[in-house]
C-alpha positions as MATLAB code, in Angstrom:
seq = 'MIQIEVVVEISQSPSVVFDYVIDLGRSVEWQSGIKESYLLSEEPMNVGSRYVQEASFLGQRLKTTFEITNFQPGREISASSIEGPFPLKVTRIVEPWPGGSRFTTRVESDPGRYFKVAGFILKKMVESTIKKDCANLQKSLSS';
ca = [
      44.694   70.240  -16.558;
      45.467   70.943  -13.399;
      43.905   74.555  -12.104;
      44.211   76.297   -8.257;
      43.130   79.018   -6.830;
      44.353   80.615   -3.306;
      43.058   83.707   -1.955;
      44.119   85.485    1.398;
      43.563   88.861    3.364;
      46.883   91.219    3.855;
      46.937   94.367    6.146;
      48.417   96.227    3.194;
      47.408   99.043    0.514;
      46.526   96.826   -2.742;
      49.813   99.469   -4.410;
      52.341   97.949   -1.435;
      50.817   94.528   -2.220;
      50.928   94.996   -5.805;
      54.162   96.442   -6.354;
      56.105   93.650   -3.711;
      54.195   90.824   -5.978;
      55.514   92.358   -9.290;
      59.691   92.928   -7.749;
      60.820   89.472   -9.435;
      63.976   90.235   -6.782;
      61.030   89.421   -4.080;
      60.194   86.576   -5.583;
      62.978   84.389   -3.193;
      61.414   86.249   -0.339;
      57.915   84.553   -0.315;
      57.569   81.597   -3.242;
      59.166   78.935   -1.229;
      60.418   77.029   -4.643;
      62.030   80.462   -6.399;
      65.747   80.334   -6.513;
      66.220   83.286   -9.107;
      64.022   85.336  -11.066;
      64.701   88.240  -13.257;
      63.350   89.964  -16.317;
      64.580   90.078  -19.540;
      63.023   92.717  -21.248;
      63.747   96.510  -20.146;
      61.705   98.249  -17.129;
      58.982   98.943  -16.981;
      56.769   95.767  -17.246;
      54.245   95.373  -19.530;
      52.172   93.393  -21.428;
      54.702   91.743  -23.462;
      57.828   91.585  -21.277;
      59.937   88.440  -20.552;
      61.275   86.901  -17.101;
      62.813   84.053  -16.051;
      62.007   82.137  -12.997;
      64.783   79.071  -12.083;
      62.819   77.181   -9.390;
      63.459   73.684   -7.347;
      60.286   71.328   -7.423;
      60.438   68.154   -6.668;
      64.144   67.709   -6.138;
      64.432   68.768   -9.749;
      65.349   72.883  -11.135;
      63.512   74.335  -13.244;
      63.822   76.867  -15.729;
      60.615   78.661  -17.098;
      60.630   81.802  -19.440;
      57.067   83.675  -19.498;
      55.555   86.707  -21.334;
      53.506   89.421  -19.637;
      49.992   88.598  -21.311;
      47.571   90.959  -18.888;
      48.916   93.815  -16.564;
      46.772   96.449  -14.853;
      49.374   98.792  -12.432;
      48.425   98.114   -9.526;
      45.710   95.551  -10.045;
      47.137   92.138  -11.744;
      49.405   90.046  -14.154;
      48.941   87.729  -15.840;
      52.121   85.231  -17.547;
      52.586   82.607  -19.524;
      55.273   80.577  -20.157;
      57.023   80.490  -23.092;
      60.021   78.432  -22.585;
      60.059   75.693  -20.051;
      59.100   72.016  -18.552;
      55.261   72.227  -19.029;
      52.855   74.474  -20.086;
      51.797   76.856  -17.486;
      49.790   80.132  -16.820;
      49.726   82.629  -13.289;
      47.550   85.044  -12.575;
      47.469   87.472   -9.623;
      44.773   89.936   -8.667;
      45.132   92.682   -5.618;
      41.893   94.167   -4.879;
      41.334   96.258   -1.998;
      39.300   94.650    1.183;
      38.543   95.978    4.747;
      41.797   96.338    6.224;
      44.078   96.483    3.558;
      44.091   94.065    0.231;
      42.130   90.215   -0.928;
      45.494   88.997   -3.097;
      43.981   86.035   -5.478;
      46.836   83.551   -7.280;
      45.428   81.398   -9.812;
      47.471   78.821  -11.888;
      46.617   76.514  -14.211;
      48.974   74.046  -15.891;
      48.971   70.819  -17.697;
      52.230   68.933  -16.797;
      51.725   66.692  -19.773;
      54.311   63.465  -19.709;
      56.318   65.399  -17.736;
      54.683   65.020  -14.380;
      51.999   62.455  -15.387;
      52.169   59.796  -13.152;
      52.227   62.004  -10.390;
      48.315   63.612  -11.677;
      46.075   64.071   -8.465;
      49.335   63.877   -6.455;
      51.356   66.566   -7.932;
      48.090   68.805   -8.144;
      47.906   68.566   -4.126;
      51.749   69.747   -4.008;
      51.137   72.479   -6.205;
      48.324   73.505   -4.370;
      50.451   73.222   -0.701;
      53.159   75.384   -2.428;
      51.236   77.946   -3.174;
      49.190   78.452   -0.232;
      52.425   78.023    1.576;
      53.910   81.330   -0.356;
      50.607   82.933    0.050;
      51.191   82.760    3.938;
      54.442   83.953    3.209;
      53.730   86.925    1.393;
      51.159   87.657    3.855;
      53.566   87.592    6.921;
      56.256   89.227    4.695;
      54.081   92.426    4.190;
      52.742   92.050    7.185;
      56.117   92.285    9.524;
];
């Protein structure tokens, strides 16, 4: 089981950060591996809504369908994969912080045999990617 948490401070209000993060069309702007991301359900996004993310990772194109399991507007969103190469849960939390917001990303995954051989290396690679993505988000919202 891989568990990763990355936290960054962003000089924007929580509502600006949250709205940017849940805008699936903007995922390609700050998430380095994402090639396409789109909502399958009708708007507005809420618990039970489903979306697809197509990503490139380790030279492979991965398509994952997620279902939103927790949605607290302006504060928190969690989604779990329901179709894809391996189980994945992503939680994003935005909190007020002096000078803006504190943004937390938590990722839990069990890649099983899909990447079993890579174990420790895989965790470091995913953690590095998430840190880069959070820095991209920070930069995108600070301009």
